[in-house]
Amino acid sequence: MKQAIALLLLAFASSSAFAAGRSCEELKAELTAKLDAHGVKDYTLEIVDNADIKADRKVIGSCAAGSRKIVYSKNKPST
């Protein structure tokens, strides 16, 4: 049992390290594909520095070793 838990923790740590190594553009493209596959429309994803996160946007990803975030915002309908 301890070995199974150790293997799961190792797998999780490896996947986290891999994810941290991806570029922000790669992660943004992956998130865009997932949102599109779920039928989400009229949104914008932006890559921003941590200091530039605005309250009206939702953080949906982290990249560049945590120094940048990918934020989601719903586009307002044009009138």
PDB file of C-alpha atoms in Angstrom:
ATOM      1  CA  MET A   1       0.000   0.000   0.000  1.00  0.00           C
ATOM      2  CA  LYS A   2       2.808   2.406   0.870  1.00  0.00           C
ATOM      3  CA  GLN A   3       4.434   1.690  -2.480  1.00  0.00           C
ATOM      4  CA  ALA A   4       1.222   2.522  -4.340  1.00  0.00           C
ATOM      5  CA  ILE A   5       0.911   5.829  -2.509  1.00  0.00           C
ATOM      6  CA  ALA A   6       4.560   6.607  -3.167  1.00  0.00           C
ATOM      7  CA  LEU A   7       4.091   5.880  -6.877  1.00  0.00           C
ATOM      8  CA  LEU A   8       1.024   8.132  -7.037  1.00  0.00           C
ATOM      9  CA  LEU A   9       2.889  10.964  -5.327  1.00  0.00           C
ATOM     10  CA  LEU A  10       5.833  10.514  -7.667  1.00  0.00           C
ATOM     11  CA  ALA A  11       3.542  10.554 -10.706  1.00  0.00           C
ATOM     12  CA  PHE A  12       1.825  13.710  -9.458  1.00  0.00           C
ATOM     13  CA  ALA A  13       5.127  15.442  -8.775  1.00  0.00           C
ATOM     14  CA  SER A  14       6.401  14.492 -12.222  1.00  0.00           C
ATOM     15  CA  SER A  15       3.298  15.802 -13.963  1.00  0.00           C
ATOM     16  CA  SER A  16       3.455  19.063 -11.995  1.00  0.00           C
ATOM     17  CA  ALA A  17       7.083  19.531 -12.930  1.00  0.00           C
ATOM     18  CA  PHE A  18       6.238  18.836 -16.562  1.00  0.00           C
ATOM     19  CA  ALA A  19       3.365  21.320 -16.508  1.00  0.00           C
ATOM     20  CA  ALA A  20       5.575  23.993 -14.977  1.00  0.00           C
ATOM     21  CA  GLY A  21       8.039  23.508 -17.828  1.00  0.00           C
ATOM     22  CA  ARG A  22       5.505  24.190 -20.578  1.00  0.00           C
ATOM     23  CA  SER A  23       5.468  27.567 -22.216  1.00  0.00           C
ATOM     24  CA  CYS A  24       2.605  29.931 -21.541  1.00  0.00           C
ATOM     25  CA  GLU A  25       1.587  29.800 -25.202  1.00  0.00           C
ATOM     26  CA  GLU A  26       1.373  25.988 -25.115  1.00  0.00           C
ATOM     27  CA  LEU A  27      -0.787  26.049 -22.000  1.00  0.00           C
ATOM     28  CA  LYS A  28      -3.012  28.781 -23.451  1.00  0.00           C
ATOM     29  CA  ALA A  29      -3.514  26.710 -26.619  1.00  0.00           C
ATOM     30  CA  GLU A  30      -4.406  23.631 -24.541  1.00  0.00           C
ATOM     31  CA  LEU A  31      -6.904  25.588 -22.441  1.00  0.00           C
ATOM     32  CA  THR A  32      -8.429  27.131 -25.578  1.00  0.00           C
ATOM     33  CA  ALA A  33      -8.910  23.670 -27.074  1.00  0.00           C
ATOM     34  CA  LYS A  34     -10.610  22.431 -23.891  1.00  0.00           C
ATOM     35  CA  LEU A  35     -12.951  25.420 -23.697  1.00  0.00           C
ATOM     36  CA  ASP A  36     -13.840  25.117 -27.382  1.00  0.00           C
ATOM     37  CA  ALA A  37     -14.483  21.379 -26.986  1.00  0.00           C
ATOM     38  CA  HIS A  38     -16.951  22.155 -24.186  1.00  0.00           C
ATOM     39  CA  GLY A  39     -18.797  24.634 -26.399  1.00  0.00           C
ATOM     40  CA  VAL A  40     -17.680  27.769 -24.575  1.00  0.00           C
ATOM     41  CA  LYS A  41     -18.052  30.843 -26.798  1.00  0.00           C
ATOM     42  CA  ASP A  42     -17.319  34.562 -26.594  1.00  0.00           C
ATOM     43  CA  TYR A  43     -14.339  34.487 -24.249  1.00  0.00           C
ATOM     44  CA  THR A  44     -10.791  35.775 -24.144  1.00  0.00           C
ATOM     45  CA  LEU A  45      -7.708  34.156 -22.638  1.00  0.00           C
ATOM     46  CA  GLU A  46      -4.767  36.363 -21.771  1.00  0.00           C
ATOM     47  CA  ILE A  47      -1.308  35.669 -20.416  1.00  0.00           C
ATOM     48  CA  VAL A  48      -0.502  38.228 -17.722  1.00  0.00           C
ATOM     49  CA  ASP A  49       2.116  38.815 -15.064  1.00  0.00           C
ATOM     50  CA  ASN A  50       0.962  38.141 -11.519  1.00  0.00           C
ATOM     51  CA  ALA A  51       0.967  41.875 -10.743  1.00  0.00           C
ATOM     52  CA  ASP A  52      -1.400  42.603 -13.650  1.00  0.00           C
ATOM     53  CA  ILE A  53      -4.304  40.340 -12.659  1.00  0.00           C
ATOM     54  CA  LYS A  54      -7.580  42.284 -12.595  1.00  0.00           C
ATOM     55  CA  ALA A  55     -10.517  41.409 -10.352  1.00  0.00           C
ATOM     56  CA  ASP A  56     -12.964  40.893 -13.231  1.00  0.00           C
ATOM     57  CA  ARG A  57     -10.964  38.009 -14.693  1.00  0.00           C
ATOM     58  CA  LYS A  58     -10.698  34.421 -13.530  1.00  0.00           C
ATOM     59  CA  VAL A  59      -7.283  32.731 -13.298  1.00  0.00           C
ATOM     60  CA  ILE A  60      -7.501  29.352 -15.047  1.00  0.00           C
ATOM     61  CA  GLY A  61      -3.825  28.481 -15.452  1.00  0.00           C
ATOM     62  CA  SER A  62      -0.328  29.212 -14.237  1.00  0.00           C
ATOM     63  CA  CYS A  63       2.881  29.146 -16.272  1.00  0.00           C
ATOM     64  CA  ALA A  64       6.468  30.416 -16.312  1.00  0.00           C
ATOM     65  CA  ALA A  65       7.150  28.724 -12.983  1.00  0.00           C
ATOM     66  CA  GLY A  66       4.184  30.520 -11.417  1.00  0.00           C
ATOM     67  CA  SER A  67       5.262  34.043 -12.395  1.00  0.00           C
ATOM     68  CA  ARG A  68       2.548  34.401 -15.052  1.00  0.00           C
ATOM     69  CA  LYS A  69      -1.124  33.446 -15.135  1.00  0.00           C
ATOM     70  CA  ILE A  70      -3.639  32.692 -17.850  1.00  0.00           C
ATOM     71  CA  VAL A  71      -6.850  34.575 -17.198  1.00  0.00           C
ATOM     72  CA  TYR A  72     -10.318  34.021 -18.630  1.00  0.00           C
ATOM     73  CA  SER A  73     -12.806  36.764 -19.290  1.00  0.00           C
ATOM     74  CA  LYS A  74     -16.235  36.578 -20.866  1.00  0.00           C
ATOM     75  CA  ASN A  75     -16.657  38.922 -23.828  1.00  0.00           C
ATOM     76  CA  LYS A  76     -19.487  41.394 -23.517  1.00  0.00           C
ATOM     77  CA  PRO A  77     -22.069  41.156 -26.288  1.00  0.00           C
ATOM     78  CA  SER A  78     -21.827  43.960 -28.800  1.00  0.00           C
ATOM     79  CA  THR A  79     -24.801  46.281 -28.983  1.00  0.00           C
TER      80      THR A  79
END
